[in-house]
mmCIF file of C-alpha atoms and ligand atoms in Angstrom:
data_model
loop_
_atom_site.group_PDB
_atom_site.id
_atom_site.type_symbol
_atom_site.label_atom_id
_atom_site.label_comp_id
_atom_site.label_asym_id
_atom_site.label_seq_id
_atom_site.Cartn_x
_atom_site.Cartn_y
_atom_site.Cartn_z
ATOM 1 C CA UNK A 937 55.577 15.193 102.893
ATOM 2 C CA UNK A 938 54.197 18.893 103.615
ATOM 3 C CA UNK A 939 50.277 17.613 102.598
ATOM 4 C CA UNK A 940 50.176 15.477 105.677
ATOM 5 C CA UNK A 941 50.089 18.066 107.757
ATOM 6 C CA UNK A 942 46.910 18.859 107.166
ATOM 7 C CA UNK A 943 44.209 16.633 107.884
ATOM 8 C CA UNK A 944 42.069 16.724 104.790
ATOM 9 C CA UNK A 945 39.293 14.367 106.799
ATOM 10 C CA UNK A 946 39.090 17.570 109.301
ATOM 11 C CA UNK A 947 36.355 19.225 107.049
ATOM 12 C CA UNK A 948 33.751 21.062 107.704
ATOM 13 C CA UNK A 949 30.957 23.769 105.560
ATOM 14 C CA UNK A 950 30.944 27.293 107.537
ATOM 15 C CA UNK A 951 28.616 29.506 105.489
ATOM 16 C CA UNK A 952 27.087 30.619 102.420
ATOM 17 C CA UNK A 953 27.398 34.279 101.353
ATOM 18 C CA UNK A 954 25.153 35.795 99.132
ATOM 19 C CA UNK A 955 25.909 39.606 99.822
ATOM 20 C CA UNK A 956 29.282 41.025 99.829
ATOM 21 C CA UNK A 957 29.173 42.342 103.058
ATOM 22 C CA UNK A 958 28.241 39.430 104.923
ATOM 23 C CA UNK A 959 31.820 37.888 103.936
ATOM 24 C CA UNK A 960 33.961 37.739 107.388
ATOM 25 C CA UNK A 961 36.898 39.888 107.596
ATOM 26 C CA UNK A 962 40.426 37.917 106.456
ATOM 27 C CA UNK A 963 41.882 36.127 109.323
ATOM 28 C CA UNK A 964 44.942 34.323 110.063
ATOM 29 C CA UNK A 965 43.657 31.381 108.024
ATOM 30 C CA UNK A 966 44.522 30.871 104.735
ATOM 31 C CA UNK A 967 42.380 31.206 102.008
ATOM 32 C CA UNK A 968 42.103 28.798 99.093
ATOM 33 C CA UNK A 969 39.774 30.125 96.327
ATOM 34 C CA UNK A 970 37.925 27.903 93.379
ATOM 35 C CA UNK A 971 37.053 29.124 90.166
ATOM 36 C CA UNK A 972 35.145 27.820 87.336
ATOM 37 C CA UNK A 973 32.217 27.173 85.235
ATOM 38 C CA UNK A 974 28.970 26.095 86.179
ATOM 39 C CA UNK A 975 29.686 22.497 85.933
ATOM 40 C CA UNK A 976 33.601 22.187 85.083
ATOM 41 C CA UNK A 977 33.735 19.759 88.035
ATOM 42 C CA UNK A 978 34.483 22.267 91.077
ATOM 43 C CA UNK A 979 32.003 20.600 93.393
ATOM 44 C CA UNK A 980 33.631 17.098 92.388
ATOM 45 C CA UNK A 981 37.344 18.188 93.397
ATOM 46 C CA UNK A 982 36.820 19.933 96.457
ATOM 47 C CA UNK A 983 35.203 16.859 97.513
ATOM 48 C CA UNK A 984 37.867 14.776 96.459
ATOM 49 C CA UNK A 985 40.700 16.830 97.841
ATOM 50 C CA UNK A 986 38.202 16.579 101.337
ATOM 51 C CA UNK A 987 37.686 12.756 100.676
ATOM 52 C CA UNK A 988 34.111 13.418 100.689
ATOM 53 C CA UNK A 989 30.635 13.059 98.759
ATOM 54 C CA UNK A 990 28.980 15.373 99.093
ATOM 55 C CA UNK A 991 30.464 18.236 100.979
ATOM 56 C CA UNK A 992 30.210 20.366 98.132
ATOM 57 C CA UNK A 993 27.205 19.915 96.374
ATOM 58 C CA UNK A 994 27.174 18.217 93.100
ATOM 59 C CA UNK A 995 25.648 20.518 90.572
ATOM 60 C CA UNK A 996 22.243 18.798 90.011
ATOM 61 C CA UNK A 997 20.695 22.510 89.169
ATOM 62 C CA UNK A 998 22.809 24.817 87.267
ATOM 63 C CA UNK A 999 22.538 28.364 87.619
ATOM 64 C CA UNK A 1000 21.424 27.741 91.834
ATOM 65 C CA UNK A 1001 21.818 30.913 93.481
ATOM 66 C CA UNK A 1002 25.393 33.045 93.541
ATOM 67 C CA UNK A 1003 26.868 32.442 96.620
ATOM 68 C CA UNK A 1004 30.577 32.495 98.261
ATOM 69 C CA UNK A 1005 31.056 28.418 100.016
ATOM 70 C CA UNK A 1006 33.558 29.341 102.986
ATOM 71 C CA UNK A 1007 34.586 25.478 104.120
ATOM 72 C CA UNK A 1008 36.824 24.978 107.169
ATOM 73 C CA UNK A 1009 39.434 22.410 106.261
ATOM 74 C CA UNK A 1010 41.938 22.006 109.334
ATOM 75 C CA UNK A 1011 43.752 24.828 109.173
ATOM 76 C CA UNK A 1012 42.545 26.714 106.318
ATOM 77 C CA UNK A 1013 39.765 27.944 104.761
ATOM 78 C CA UNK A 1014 38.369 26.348 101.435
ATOM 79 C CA UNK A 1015 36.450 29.106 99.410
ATOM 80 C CA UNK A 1016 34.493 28.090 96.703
ATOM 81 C CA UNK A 1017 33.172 30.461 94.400
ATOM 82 C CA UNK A 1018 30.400 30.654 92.093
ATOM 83 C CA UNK A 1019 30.016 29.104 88.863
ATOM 84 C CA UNK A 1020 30.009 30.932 86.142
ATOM 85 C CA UNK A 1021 28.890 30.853 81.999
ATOM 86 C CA UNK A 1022 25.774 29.239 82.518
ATOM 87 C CA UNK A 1023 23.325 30.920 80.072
ATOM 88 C CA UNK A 1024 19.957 30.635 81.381
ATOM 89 C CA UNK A 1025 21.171 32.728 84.463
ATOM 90 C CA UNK A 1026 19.683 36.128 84.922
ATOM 91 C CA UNK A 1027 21.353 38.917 83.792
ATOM 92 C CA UNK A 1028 20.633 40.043 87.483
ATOM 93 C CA UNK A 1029 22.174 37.505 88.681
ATOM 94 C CA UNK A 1030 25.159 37.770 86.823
ATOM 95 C CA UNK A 1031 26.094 41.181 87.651
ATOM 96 C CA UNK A 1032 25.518 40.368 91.474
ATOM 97 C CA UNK A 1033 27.977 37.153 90.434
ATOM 98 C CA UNK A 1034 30.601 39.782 88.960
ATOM 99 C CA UNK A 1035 29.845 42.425 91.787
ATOM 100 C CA UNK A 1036 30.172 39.449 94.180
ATOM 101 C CA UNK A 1037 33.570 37.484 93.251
ATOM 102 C CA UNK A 1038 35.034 40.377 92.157
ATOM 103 C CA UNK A 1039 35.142 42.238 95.369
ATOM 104 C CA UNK A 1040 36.034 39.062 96.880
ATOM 105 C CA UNK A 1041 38.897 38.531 95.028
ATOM 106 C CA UNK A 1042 40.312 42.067 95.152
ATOM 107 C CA UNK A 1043 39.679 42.535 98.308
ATOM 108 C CA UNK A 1044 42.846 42.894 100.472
ATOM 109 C CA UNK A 1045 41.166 41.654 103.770
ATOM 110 C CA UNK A 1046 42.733 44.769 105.498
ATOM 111 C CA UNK A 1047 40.243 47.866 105.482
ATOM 112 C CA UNK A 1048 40.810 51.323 105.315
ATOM 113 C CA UNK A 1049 39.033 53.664 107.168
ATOM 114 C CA UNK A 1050 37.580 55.279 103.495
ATOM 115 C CA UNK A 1051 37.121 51.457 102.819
ATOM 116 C CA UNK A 1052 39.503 53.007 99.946
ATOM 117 C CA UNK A 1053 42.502 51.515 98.414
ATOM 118 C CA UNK A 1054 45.732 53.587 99.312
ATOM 119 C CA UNK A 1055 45.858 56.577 97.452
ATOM 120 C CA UNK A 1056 49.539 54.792 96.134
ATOM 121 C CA UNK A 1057 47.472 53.640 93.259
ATOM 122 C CA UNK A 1058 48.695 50.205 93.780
ATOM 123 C CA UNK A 1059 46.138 47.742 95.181
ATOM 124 C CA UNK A 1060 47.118 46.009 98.365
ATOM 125 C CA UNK A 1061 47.791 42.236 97.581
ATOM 126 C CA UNK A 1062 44.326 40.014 97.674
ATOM 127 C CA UNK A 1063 43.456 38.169 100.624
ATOM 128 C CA UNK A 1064 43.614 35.035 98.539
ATOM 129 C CA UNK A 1065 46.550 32.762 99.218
ATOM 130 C CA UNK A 1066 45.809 30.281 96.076
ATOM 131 C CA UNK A 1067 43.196 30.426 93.633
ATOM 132 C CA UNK A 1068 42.658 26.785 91.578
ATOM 133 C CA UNK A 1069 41.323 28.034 88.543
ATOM 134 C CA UNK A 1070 39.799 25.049 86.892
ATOM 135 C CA UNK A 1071 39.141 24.315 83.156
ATOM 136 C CA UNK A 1072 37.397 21.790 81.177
ATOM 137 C CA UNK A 1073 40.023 19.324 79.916
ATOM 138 C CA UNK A 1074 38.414 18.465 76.898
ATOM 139 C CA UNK A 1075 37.960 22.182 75.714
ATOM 140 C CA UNK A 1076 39.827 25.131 74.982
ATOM 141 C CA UNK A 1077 39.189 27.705 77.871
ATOM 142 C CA UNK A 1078 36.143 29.849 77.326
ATOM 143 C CA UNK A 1079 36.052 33.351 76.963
ATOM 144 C CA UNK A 1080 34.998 33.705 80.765
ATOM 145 C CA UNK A 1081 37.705 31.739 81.269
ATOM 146 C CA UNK A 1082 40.318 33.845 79.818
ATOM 147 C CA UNK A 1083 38.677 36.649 81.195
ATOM 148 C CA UNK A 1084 39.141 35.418 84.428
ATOM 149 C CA UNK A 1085 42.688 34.187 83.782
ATOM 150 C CA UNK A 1086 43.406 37.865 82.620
ATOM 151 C CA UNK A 1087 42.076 39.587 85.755
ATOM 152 C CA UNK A 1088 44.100 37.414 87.993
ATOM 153 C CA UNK A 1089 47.364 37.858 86.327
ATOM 154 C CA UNK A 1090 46.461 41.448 86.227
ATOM 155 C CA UNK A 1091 45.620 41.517 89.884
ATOM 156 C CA UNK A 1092 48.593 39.305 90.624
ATOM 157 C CA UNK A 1093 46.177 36.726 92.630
ATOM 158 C CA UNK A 1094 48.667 33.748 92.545
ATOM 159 C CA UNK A 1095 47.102 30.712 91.186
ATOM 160 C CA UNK A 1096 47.155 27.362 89.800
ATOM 161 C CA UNK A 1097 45.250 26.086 86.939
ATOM 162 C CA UNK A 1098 43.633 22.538 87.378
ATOM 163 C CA UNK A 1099 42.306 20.558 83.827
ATOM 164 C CA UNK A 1100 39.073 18.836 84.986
ATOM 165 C CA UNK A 1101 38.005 15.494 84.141
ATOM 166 C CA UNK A 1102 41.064 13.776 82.711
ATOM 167 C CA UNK A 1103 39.876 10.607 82.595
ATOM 168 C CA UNK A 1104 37.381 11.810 79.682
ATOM 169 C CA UNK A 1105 40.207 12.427 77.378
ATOM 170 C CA UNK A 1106 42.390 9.483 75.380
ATOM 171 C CA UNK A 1107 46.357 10.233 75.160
ATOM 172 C CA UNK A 1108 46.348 10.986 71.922
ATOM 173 C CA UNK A 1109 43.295 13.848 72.525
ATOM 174 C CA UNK A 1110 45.475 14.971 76.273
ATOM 175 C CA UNK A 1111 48.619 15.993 74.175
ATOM 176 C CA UNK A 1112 46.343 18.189 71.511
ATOM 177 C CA UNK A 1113 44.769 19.972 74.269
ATOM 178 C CA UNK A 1114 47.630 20.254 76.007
ATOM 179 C CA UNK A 1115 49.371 21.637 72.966
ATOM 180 C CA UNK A 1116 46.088 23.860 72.431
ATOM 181 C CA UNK A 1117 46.238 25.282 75.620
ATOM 182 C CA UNK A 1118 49.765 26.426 75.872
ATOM 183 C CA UNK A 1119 48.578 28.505 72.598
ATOM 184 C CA UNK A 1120 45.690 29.689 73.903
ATOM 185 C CA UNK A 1121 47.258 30.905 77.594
ATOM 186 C CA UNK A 1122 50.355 32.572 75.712
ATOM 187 C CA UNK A 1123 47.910 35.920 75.472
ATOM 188 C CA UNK A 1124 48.191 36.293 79.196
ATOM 189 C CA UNK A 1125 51.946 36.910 78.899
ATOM 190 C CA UNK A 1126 52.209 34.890 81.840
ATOM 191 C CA UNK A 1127 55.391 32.321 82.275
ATOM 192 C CA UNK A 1128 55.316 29.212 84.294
ATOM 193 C CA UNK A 1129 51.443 28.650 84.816
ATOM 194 C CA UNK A 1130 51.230 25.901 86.993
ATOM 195 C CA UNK A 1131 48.711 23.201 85.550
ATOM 196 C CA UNK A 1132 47.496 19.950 87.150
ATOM 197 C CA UNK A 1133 45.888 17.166 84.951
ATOM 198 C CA UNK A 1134 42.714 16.343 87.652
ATOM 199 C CA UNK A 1135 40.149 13.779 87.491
ATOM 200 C CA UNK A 1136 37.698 13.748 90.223
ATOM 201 C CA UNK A 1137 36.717 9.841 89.111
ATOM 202 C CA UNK A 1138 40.532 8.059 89.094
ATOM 203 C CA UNK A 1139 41.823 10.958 91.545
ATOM 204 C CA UNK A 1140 44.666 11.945 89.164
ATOM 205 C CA UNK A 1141 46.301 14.788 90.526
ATOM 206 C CA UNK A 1142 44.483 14.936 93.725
ATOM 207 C CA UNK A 1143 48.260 14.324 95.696
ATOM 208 C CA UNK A 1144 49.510 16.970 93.718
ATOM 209 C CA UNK A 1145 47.139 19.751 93.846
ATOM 210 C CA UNK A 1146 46.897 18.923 97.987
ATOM 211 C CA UNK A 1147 50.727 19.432 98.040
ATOM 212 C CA UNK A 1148 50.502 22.989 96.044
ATOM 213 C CA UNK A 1149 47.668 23.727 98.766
ATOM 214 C CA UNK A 1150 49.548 22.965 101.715
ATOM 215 C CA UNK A 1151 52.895 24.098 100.652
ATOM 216 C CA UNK A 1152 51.210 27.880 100.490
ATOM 217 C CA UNK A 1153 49.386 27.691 103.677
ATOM 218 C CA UNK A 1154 52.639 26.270 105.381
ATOM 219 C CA UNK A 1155 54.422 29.415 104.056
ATOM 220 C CA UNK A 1156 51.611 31.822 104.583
ATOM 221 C CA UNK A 1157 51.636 30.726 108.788
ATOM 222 C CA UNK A 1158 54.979 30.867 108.599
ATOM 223 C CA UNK A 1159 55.709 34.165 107.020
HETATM 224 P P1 LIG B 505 30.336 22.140 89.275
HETATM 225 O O1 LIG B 505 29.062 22.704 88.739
HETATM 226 O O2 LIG B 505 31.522 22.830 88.714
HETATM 227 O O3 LIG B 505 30.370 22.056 90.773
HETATM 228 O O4 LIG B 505 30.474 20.656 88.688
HETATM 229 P P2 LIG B 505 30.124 19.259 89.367
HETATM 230 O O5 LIG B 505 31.187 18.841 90.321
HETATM 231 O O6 LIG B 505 28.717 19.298 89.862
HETATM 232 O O7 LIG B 505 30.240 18.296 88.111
HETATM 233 C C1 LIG B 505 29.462 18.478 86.960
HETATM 234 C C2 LIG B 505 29.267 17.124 86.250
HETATM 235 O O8 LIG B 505 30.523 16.638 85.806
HETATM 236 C C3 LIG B 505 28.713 16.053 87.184
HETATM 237 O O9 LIG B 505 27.841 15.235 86.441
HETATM 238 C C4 LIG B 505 29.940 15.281 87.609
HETATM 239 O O10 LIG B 505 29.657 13.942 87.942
HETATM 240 C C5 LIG B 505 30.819 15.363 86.372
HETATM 241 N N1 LIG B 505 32.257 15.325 86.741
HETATM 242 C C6 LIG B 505 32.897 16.153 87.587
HETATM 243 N N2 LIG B 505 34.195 15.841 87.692
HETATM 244 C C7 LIG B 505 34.398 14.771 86.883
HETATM 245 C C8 LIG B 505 35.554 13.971 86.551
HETATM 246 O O11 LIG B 505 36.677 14.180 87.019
HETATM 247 N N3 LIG B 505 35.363 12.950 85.660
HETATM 248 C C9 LIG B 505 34.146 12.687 85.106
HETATM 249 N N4 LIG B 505 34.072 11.684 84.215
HETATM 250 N N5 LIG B 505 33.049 13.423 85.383
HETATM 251 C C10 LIG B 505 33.158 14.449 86.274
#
């Protein structure tokens, strides 16, 4: 029921950041985050979820410049963030990917006038209302995967894992990863991962992954 209150048709791109800086301050809006490798399908589900083409763009050239997507979707702001693990990219480029994502993510939305965290020692909680974290189906996360798995249950960024292109994978080969991966996540000490089977072709899980979406941002402008 919650998902229909927001109008997933009501998209629209707002900006490309390259620099951390540039990023706008957090507002009211929510933010939704996506996470991935280059070419696990992130372009092809935020474009589903938005009912759209080409929105996002389709990965055509891997390893395109890093840059933070801020989309406007109704009443909440789709973030997608850059793909990662693709080899030919400069190391220069990867470090201003880590610098880049990483500040994002941590960053509270709320600065201090040091631009310091409080001297509490405990980070303030991230400006990210959901991160989809999305992983290959067909594959056992990589290690950039897990390391990004790691750093959000470190940092306590709540988030949802989605399996990308389902429809690749035949029962019998869905229950071995599926039995694979609940190995393989078990060294993130982490109960009660949410995971969502997706396919951006048949639109498996796309009702379910909207409802996780707008269930947070109805509790986030509600709070
Ligand atoms: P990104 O680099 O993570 O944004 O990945 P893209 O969305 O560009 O997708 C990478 C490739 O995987 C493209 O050729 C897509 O057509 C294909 N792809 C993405 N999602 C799916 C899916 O759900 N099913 C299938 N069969 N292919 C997909």
């Amino acid at each position: 029921m919650m998902e229909n209150k927001i109008n997933w048709n009501k998209a629209e791109f707002l900006s490309s950041y390259g620099k951390y800086p540039q990023i706008p301050e957090k507002s009211q809006v929510p933010e939704i985050a996506f996470s991935g490798r280059s070419n696990v399908g992130k372009s092809s589900l935020i474009n589903k979820l938005l009912n759209r083409k080409s929105l996002a763009r389709v990965s055509s050239k891997p390893g395109k410049t890093v840059t933070i997507n801020f989309y406007s979707v109704d009443s909440i702001f789709f973030v997608d963030l850059p793909g990662y693990g693709y080899a030919k990219t400069a190391k220069s480029e990867r470090a201003r990917f880590g610098e880049l994502t990483e500040r994002y993510i941590t960053s509270s939305g709320k600065s201090t006038p040091s631009g310091k965290s409080a001297p509490s020692g405990k980070s303030a909680p991230s400006r990210i209302a959901l991160l989809v974290q999305l992983i290959d189906f067909r594959h056992p996360p990589t290690f950039d995967d897990l390391q990004m798995l790691n750093f959000l249950v470190e940092r306590e960024i709540p988030f949802v894992i989605a399996l990308t292109k389902a429809d690749k994978l035949k029962k019998k080969q869905r229950e071995e990863r599926r039995t694979g991966l609940s190995e393989e996540l078990a060294t993130l000490k982490k109960e009660d991962i949410n995971i969502i089977e997706f396919s951006a072709e048949t639109g498996e899980g796309v009702e379910e992954l909207r409802r996780i979406i707008a269930e947070i941002a109805e509790e986030i402008c509600h709070a």
